[in-house]
Tab-separated table of C-alpha atoms in Angstrom:
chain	number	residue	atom	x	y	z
A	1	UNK	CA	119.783	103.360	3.268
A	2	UNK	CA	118.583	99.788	4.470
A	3	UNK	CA	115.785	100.043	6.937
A	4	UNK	CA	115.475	95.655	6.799
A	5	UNK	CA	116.886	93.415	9.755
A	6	UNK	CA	119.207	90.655	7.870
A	7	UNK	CA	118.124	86.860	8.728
A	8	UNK	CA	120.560	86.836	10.835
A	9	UNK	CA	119.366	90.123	13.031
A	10	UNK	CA	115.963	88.699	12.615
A	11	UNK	CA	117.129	85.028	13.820
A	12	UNK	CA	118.337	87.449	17.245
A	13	UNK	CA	115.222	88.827	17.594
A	14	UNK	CA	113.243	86.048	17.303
A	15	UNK	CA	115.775	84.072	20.134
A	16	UNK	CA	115.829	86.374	22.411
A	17	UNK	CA	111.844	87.397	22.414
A	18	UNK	CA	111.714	83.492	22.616
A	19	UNK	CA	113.490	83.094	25.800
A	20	UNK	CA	112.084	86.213	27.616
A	21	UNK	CA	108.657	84.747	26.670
A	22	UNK	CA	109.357	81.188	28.239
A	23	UNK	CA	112.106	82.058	30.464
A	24	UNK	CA	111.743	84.942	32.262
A	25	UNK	CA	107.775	86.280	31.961
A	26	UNK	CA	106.595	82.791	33.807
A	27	UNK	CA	107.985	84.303	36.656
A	28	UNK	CA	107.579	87.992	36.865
A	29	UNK	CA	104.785	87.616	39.223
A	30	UNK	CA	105.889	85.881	41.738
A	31	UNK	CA	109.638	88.070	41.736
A	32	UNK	CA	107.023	91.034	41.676
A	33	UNK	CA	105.284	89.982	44.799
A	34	UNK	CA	108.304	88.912	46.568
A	35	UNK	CA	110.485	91.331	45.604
A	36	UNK	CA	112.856	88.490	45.484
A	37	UNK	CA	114.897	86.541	42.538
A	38	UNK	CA	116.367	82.943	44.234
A	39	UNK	CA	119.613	81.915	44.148
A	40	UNK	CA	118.141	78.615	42.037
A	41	UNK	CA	116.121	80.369	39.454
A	42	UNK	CA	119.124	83.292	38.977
A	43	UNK	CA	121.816	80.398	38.359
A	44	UNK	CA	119.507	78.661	35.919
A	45	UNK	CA	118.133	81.670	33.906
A	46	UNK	CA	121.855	82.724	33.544
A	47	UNK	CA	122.848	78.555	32.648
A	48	UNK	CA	120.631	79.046	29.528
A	49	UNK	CA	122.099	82.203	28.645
A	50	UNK	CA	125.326	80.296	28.326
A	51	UNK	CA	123.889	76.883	26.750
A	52	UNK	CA	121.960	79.603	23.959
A	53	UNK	CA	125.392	81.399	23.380
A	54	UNK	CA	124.090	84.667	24.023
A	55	UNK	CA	125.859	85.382	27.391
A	56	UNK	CA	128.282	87.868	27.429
A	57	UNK	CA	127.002	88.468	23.694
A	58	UNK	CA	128.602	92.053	24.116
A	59	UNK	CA	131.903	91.120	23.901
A	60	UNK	CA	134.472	90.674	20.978
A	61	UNK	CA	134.736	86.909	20.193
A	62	UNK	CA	138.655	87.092	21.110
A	63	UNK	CA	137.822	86.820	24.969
A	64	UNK	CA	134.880	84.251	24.356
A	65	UNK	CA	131.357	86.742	23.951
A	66	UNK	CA	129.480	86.412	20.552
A	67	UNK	CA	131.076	89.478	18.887
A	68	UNK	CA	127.769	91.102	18.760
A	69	UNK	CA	127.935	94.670	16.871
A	70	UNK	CA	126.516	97.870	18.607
A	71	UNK	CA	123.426	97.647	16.553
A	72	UNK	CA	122.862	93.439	16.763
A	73	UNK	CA	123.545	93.810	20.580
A	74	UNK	CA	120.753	96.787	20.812
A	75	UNK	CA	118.478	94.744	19.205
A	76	UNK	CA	118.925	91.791	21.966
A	77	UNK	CA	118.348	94.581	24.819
A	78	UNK	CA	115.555	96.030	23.014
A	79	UNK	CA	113.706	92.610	23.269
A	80	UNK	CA	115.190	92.135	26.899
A	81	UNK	CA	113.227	95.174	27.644
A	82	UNK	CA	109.919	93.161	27.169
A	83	UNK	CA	110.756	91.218	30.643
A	84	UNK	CA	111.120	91.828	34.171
A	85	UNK	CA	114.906	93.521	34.799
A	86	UNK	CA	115.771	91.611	37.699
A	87	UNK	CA	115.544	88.215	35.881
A	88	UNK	CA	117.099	89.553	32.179
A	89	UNK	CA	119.952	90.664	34.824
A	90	UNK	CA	120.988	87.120	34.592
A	91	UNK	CA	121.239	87.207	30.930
A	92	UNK	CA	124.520	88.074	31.850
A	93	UNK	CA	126.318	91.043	29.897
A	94	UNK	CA	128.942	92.354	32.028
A	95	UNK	CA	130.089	96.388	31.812
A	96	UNK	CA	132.248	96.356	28.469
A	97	UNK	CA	134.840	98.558	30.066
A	98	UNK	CA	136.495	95.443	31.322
A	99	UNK	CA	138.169	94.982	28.246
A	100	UNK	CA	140.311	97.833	29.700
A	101	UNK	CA	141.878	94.829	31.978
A	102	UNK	CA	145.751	93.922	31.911
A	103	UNK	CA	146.626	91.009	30.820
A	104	UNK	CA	147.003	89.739	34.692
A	105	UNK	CA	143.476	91.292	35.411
A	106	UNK	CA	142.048	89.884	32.145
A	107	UNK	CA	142.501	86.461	34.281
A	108	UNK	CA	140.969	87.402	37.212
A	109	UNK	CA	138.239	89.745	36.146
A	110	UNK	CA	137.468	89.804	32.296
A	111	UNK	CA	137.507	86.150	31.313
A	112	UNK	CA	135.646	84.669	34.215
A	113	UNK	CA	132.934	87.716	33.853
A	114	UNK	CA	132.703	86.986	30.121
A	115	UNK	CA	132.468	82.679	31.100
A	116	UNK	CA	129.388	83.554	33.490
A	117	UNK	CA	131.569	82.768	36.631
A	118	UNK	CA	131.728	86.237	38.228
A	119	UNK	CA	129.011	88.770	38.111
A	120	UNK	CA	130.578	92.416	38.169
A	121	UNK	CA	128.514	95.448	39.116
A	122	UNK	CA	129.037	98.977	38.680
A	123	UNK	CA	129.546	101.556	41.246
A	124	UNK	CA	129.627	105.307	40.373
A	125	UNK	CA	126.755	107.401	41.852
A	126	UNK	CA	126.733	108.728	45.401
A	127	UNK	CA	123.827	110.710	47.734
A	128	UNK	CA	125.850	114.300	46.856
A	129	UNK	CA	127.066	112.998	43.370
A	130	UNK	CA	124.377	111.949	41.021
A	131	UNK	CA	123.972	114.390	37.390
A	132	UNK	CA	127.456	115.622	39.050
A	133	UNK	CA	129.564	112.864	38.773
A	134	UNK	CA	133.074	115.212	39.370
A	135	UNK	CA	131.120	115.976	42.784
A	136	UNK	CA	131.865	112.642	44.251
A	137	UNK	CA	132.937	112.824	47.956
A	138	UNK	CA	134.537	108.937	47.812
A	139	UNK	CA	138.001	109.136	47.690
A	140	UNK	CA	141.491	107.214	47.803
A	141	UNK	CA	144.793	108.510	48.517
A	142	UNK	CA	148.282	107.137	48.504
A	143	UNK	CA	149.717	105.091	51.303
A	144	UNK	CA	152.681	103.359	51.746
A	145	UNK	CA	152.533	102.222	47.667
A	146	UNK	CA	148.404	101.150	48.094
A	147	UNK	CA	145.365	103.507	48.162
A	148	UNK	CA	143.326	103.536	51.009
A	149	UNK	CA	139.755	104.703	49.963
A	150	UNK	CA	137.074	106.131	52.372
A	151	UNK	CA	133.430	107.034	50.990
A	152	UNK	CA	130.369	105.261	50.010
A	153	UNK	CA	128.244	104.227	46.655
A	154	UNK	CA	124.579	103.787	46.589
A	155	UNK	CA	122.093	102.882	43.790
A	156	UNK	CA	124.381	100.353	42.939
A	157	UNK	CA	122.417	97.834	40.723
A	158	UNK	CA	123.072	94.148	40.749
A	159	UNK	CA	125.844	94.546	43.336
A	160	UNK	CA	123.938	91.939	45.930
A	161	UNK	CA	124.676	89.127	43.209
A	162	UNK	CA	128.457	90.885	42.143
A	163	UNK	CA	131.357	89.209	43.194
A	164	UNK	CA	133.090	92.212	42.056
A	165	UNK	CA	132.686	95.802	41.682
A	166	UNK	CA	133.578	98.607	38.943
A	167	UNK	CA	134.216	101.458	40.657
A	168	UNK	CA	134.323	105.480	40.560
A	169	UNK	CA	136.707	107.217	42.809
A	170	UNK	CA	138.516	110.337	43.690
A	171	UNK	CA	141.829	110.260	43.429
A	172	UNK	CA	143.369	114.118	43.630
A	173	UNK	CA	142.239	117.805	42.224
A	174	UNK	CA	142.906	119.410	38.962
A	175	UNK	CA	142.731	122.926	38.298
A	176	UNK	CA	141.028	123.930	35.212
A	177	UNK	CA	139.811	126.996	33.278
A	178	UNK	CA	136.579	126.205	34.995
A	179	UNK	CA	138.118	125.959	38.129
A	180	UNK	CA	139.023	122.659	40.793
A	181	UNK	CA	137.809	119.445	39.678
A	182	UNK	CA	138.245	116.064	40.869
A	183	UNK	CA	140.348	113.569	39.382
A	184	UNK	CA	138.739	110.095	38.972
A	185	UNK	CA	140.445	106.607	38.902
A	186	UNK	CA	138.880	102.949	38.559
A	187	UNK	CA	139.182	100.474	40.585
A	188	UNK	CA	138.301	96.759	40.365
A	189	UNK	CA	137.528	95.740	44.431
A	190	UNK	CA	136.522	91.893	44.954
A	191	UNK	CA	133.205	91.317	47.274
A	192	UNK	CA	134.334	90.703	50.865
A	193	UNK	CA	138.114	92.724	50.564
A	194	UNK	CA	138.858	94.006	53.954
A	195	UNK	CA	137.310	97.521	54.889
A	196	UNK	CA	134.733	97.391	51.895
A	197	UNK	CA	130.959	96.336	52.598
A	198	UNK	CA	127.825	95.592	50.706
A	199	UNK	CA	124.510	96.509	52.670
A	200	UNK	CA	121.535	96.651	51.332
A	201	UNK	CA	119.370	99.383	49.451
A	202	UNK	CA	116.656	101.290	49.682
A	203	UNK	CA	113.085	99.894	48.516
A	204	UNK	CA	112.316	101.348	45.405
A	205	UNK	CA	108.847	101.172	43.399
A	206	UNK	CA	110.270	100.240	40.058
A	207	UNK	CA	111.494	97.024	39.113
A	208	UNK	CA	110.731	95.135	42.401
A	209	UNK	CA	113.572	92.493	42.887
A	210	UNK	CA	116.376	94.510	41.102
A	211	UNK	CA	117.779	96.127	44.034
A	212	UNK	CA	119.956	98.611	44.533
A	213	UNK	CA	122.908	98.796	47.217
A	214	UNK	CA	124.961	100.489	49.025
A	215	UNK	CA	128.709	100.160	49.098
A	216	UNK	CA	130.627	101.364	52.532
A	217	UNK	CA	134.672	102.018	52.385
A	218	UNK	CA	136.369	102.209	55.415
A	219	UNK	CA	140.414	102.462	55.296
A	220	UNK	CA	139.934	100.267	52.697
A	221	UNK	CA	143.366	99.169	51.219
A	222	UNK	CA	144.035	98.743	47.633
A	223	UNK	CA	147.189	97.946	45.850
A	224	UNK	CA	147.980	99.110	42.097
A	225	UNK	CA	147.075	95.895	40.343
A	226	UNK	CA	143.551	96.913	40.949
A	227	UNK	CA	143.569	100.016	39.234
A	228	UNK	CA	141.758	99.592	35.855
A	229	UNK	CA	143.107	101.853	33.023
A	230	UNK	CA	145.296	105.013	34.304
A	231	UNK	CA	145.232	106.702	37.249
A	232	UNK	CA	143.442	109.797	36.885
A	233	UNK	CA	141.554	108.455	33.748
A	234	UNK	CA	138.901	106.884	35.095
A	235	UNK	CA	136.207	110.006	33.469
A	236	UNK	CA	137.912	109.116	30.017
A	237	UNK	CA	136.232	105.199	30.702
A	238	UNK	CA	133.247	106.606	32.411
A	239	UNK	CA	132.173	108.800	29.138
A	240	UNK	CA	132.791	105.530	27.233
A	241	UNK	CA	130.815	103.464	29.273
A	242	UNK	CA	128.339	105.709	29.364
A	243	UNK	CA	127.612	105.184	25.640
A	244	UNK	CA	126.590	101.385	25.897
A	245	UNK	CA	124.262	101.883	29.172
A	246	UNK	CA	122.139	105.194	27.614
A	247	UNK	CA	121.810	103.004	24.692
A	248	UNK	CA	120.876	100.262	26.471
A	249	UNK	CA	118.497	102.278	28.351
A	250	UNK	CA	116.763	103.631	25.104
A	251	UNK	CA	116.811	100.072	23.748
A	252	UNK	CA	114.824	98.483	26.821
A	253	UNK	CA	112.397	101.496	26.764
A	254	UNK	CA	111.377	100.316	23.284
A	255	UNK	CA	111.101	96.714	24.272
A	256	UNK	CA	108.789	97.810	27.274
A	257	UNK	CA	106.788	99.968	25.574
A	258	UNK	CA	106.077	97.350	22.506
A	259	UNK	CA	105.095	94.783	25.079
A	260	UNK	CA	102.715	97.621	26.702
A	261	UNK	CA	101.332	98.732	23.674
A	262	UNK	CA	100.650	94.930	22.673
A	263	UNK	CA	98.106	94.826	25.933
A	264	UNK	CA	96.724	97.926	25.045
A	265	UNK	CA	95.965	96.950	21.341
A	266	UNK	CA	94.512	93.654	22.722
A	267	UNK	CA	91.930	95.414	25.253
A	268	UNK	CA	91.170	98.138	22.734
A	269	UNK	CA	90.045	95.392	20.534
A	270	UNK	CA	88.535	93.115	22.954
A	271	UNK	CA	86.795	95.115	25.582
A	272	UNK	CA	83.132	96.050	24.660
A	273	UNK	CA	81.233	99.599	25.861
A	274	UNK	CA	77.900	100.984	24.811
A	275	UNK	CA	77.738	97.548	22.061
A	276	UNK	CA	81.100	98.056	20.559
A	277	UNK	CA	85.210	97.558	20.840
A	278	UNK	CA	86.210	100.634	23.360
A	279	UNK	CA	88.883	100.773	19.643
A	280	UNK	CA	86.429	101.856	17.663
A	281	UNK	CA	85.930	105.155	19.422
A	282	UNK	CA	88.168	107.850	18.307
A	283	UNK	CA	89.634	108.823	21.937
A	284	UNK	CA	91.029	105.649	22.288
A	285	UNK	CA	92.146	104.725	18.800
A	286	UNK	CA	93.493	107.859	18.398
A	287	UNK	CA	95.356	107.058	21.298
A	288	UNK	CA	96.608	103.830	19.995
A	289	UNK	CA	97.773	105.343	16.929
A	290	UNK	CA	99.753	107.642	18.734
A	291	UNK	CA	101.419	105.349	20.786
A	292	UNK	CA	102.383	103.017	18.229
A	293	UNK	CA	103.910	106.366	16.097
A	294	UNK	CA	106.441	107.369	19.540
A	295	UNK	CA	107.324	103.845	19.893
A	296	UNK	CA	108.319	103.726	16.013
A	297	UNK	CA	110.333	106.784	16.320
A	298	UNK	CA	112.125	105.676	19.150
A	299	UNK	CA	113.003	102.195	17.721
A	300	UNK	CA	114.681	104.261	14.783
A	301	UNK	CA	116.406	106.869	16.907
A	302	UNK	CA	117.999	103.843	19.344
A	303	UNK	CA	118.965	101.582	15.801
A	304	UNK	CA	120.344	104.745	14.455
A	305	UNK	CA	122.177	105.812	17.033
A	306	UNK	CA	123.818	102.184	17.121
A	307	UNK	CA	124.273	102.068	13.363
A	308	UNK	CA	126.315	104.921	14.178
A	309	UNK	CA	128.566	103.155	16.771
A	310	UNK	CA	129.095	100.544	14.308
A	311	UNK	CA	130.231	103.431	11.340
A	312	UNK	CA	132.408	104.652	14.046
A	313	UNK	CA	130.459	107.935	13.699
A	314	UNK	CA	129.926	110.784	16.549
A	315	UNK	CA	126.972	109.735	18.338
A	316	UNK	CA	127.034	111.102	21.594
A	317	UNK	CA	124.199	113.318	21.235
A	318	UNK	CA	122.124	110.849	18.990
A	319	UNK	CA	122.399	108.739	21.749
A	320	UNK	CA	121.567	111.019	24.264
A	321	UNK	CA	118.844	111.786	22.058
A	322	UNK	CA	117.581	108.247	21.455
A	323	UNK	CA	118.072	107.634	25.673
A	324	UNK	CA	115.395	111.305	26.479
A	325	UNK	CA	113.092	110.343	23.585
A	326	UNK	CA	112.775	106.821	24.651
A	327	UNK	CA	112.324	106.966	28.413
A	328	UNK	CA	109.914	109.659	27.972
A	329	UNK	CA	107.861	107.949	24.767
A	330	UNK	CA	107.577	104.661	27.784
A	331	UNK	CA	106.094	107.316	29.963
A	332	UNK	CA	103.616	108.808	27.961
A	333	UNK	CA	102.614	104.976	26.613
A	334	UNK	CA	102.373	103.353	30.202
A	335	UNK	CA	99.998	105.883	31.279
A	336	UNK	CA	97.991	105.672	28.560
A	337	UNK	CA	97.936	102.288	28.630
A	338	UNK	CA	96.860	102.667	32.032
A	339	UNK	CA	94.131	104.795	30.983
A	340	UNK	CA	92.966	102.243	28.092
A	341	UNK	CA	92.344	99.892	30.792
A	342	UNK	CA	90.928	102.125	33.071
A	343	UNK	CA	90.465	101.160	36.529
A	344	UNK	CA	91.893	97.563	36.054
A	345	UNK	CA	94.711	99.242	35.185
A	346	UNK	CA	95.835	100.047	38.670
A	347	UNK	CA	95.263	96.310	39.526
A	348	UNK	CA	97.947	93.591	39.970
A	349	UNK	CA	95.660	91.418	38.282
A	350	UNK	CA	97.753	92.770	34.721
A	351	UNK	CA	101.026	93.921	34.535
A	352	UNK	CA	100.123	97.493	33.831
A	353	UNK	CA	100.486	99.145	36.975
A	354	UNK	CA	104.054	97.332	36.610
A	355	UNK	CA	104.485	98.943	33.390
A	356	UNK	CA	103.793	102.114	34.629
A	357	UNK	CA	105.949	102.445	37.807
A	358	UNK	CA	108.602	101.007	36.334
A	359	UNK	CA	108.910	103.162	33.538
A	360	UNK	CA	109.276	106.287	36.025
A	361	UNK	CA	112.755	105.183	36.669
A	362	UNK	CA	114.121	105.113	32.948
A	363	UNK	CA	114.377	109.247	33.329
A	364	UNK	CA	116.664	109.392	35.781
A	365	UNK	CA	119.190	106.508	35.750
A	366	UNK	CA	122.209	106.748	33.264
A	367	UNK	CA	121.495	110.261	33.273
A	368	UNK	CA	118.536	111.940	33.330
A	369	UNK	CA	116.548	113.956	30.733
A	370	UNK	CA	118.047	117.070	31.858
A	371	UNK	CA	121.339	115.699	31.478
A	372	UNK	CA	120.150	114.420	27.933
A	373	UNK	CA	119.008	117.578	27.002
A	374	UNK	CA	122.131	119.713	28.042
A	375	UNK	CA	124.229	116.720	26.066
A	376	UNK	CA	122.105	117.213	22.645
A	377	UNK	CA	122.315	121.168	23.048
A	378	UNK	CA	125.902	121.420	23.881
A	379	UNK	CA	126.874	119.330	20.867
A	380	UNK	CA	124.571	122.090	18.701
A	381	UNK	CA	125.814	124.809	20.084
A	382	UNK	CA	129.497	124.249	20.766
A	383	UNK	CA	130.542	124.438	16.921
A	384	UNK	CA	129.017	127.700	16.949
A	385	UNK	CA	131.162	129.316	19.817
A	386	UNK	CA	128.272	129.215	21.904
């Protein structure tokens, strides 16, 4: 066992925490305030992605990404977890399921996505199918050779800068031992394709300028060439999608929480009550040496679970593991960052209260921590008929 980044790993680490530092944290505030990202700043955050060579860094270097392993590409989402979402949303790594495209939708969809010149997004969850993703109430059905699809999408992040979108949708019924369940296809549906719509989102308190959308189908045609994968398989690319964003999610958790616990370190040391550091009192630095010991334990559960990836090892439910432990360990350190700074802590004069509303998301998206936890227990208890 090797615990060490290679010179290499540590070269990624230090280029990526470089550019969030100078590229993207210079203008957190003002996105925060606005709850805005131009056009101009988007295009040139994403411009230096590409000049670096780090865009599309989760793709195989056959279609033109960097080649990045599971673990080498964790470790660049770990330190874009330090910055503001909706400006690391231009360092541009599109959903890997694309390299399910044919080779004719390689040329309009995967290339161009991997080259920077078409933002995807990804559309599966619904108001009535969220945790229940076989619930979904959008469907298509066969017409004259295309499928017409009906239904909406919403929490759909990134889609107002997508040009086009990933998405979930019914396509029949199954029966099963466990009785009828939908059958799910993917489709690949360009921005601005009759009957299909893009409207905006609702206003959500974490991560202020990443918004989410909502996506509108009405009789909206679509022939077979924008079917990605099979029809019917679309839950087989779902679960394997799945993989890279709870990892992803676990991996930014640590990245926040580092950059949190960094402020709170810095304040313990600096800030003076009753003629001494508010650190050298045991309720805080036992507090600080608390949060330092969840953060370490979830940067080893997220590497491991990658290293795992990379062995091609069973790791769903170290992943799911690694995703719960992580979103919750930001939770915990966020407030008690909070609390370490006391009532400056609700103030936008630091990025605390940021910190700490932000965080609140990371348990629900990508699946929450119930979901997590009925992942890691199934996995336990399947092999013993239970």
């Amino acid at each position: 066992m090797h615990f060490g980044l290679s010179e290499e790993q540590e070269m990624i680490v230090s280029t990526v925490r470089s550019f969030v530092e100078n590229e993207i944290c210079p203008h957190e505030a003002e996105v925060e305030r606005t709850g805005q990202v131009p056009h101009e700043l988007g295009e040139e955050i994403k411009q230096k992605c590409i000049d670096l060579g780090f865009y599309a860094c989760n793709f195989p270097q056959e279609v033109g990404g960097a080649g990045l392993s599971h673990l080498d590409f964790t470790l660049v989402e770990r330190e874009l977890g330090r910055g503001s979402m909706a400006l690391t949303h231009f360092f541009g790594r599109p959903q890997n399921i694309l390299m399910a495209c044919n080779t004719e939708q390689r040329d309009r969809y995967l290339l161009p996505a991997v080259r920077g010149e078409r933002m995807d997004a990804l559309a599966m969850t619904e108001p009535d199918a969220g945790s229940d993703v076989r619930g979904m109430k959008c469907q298509a059905v066969r017409d004259n050779g295309d499928w017409v699809v009906n239904g909406s999408k919403h929490f759909i992040s990134g889609a107002e800068h997508a040009d086009f979108f990933i998405v979930f949708i019914a396509t029949g019924v199954e029966d099963t031992p466990k009785g009828p369940k939908k059958r799910i296809t993917t489709f690949l549906v360009d921005r601005g394709t009759p009957g299909f719509e893009v409207r905006e989102g609702y206003n959500s308190v974490s991560h202020k300028g990443y918004k989410n959308c909502i996506l509108y189908f009405d009789n909206c045609r679509l022939p077979d060439a924008q079917v990605l994968g099979e029809v019917d398989g679309g839950f087989a690319v779902m679960n394997e999608w799945l993989y890279a964003t709870r990892l992803t999610v676990a991996a930014f958790c640590v990245g926040r929480a580092r950059r949190c616990f960094d402020y709170a370190l810095e304040y313990a040391a600096e800030r003076k009550q009753f003629g001494q550091p508010i650190g050298k009192f045991q309720g805080i630095s036992f507090q600080i040496a608390d949060m330092i010991t969840e953060i370490d334990a979830a940067d080893w559960l997220t590497l491991a679970a990658a290293w795992r990836l990379d062995q091609n090892s069973p790791a769903n439910r170290e992943i799911a593991s690694a995703k719960v432990y992580a979103s919750e360990m930001l939770a915990r350190v966020t407030d008690t960052t909070l609390q370490i700074f006391g009532g400056m802590g609700l103030m936008d004069d630091f990025p605390i209260e940021r910190f700490w509303r932000d965080a609140r998301v990371e348990r629900i998206w990508d699946g929450t921590s119930e979901i997590q936890r009925h992942i890691i227990s199934r996995d336990l208890l399947r092999p013993l008929g239970a």
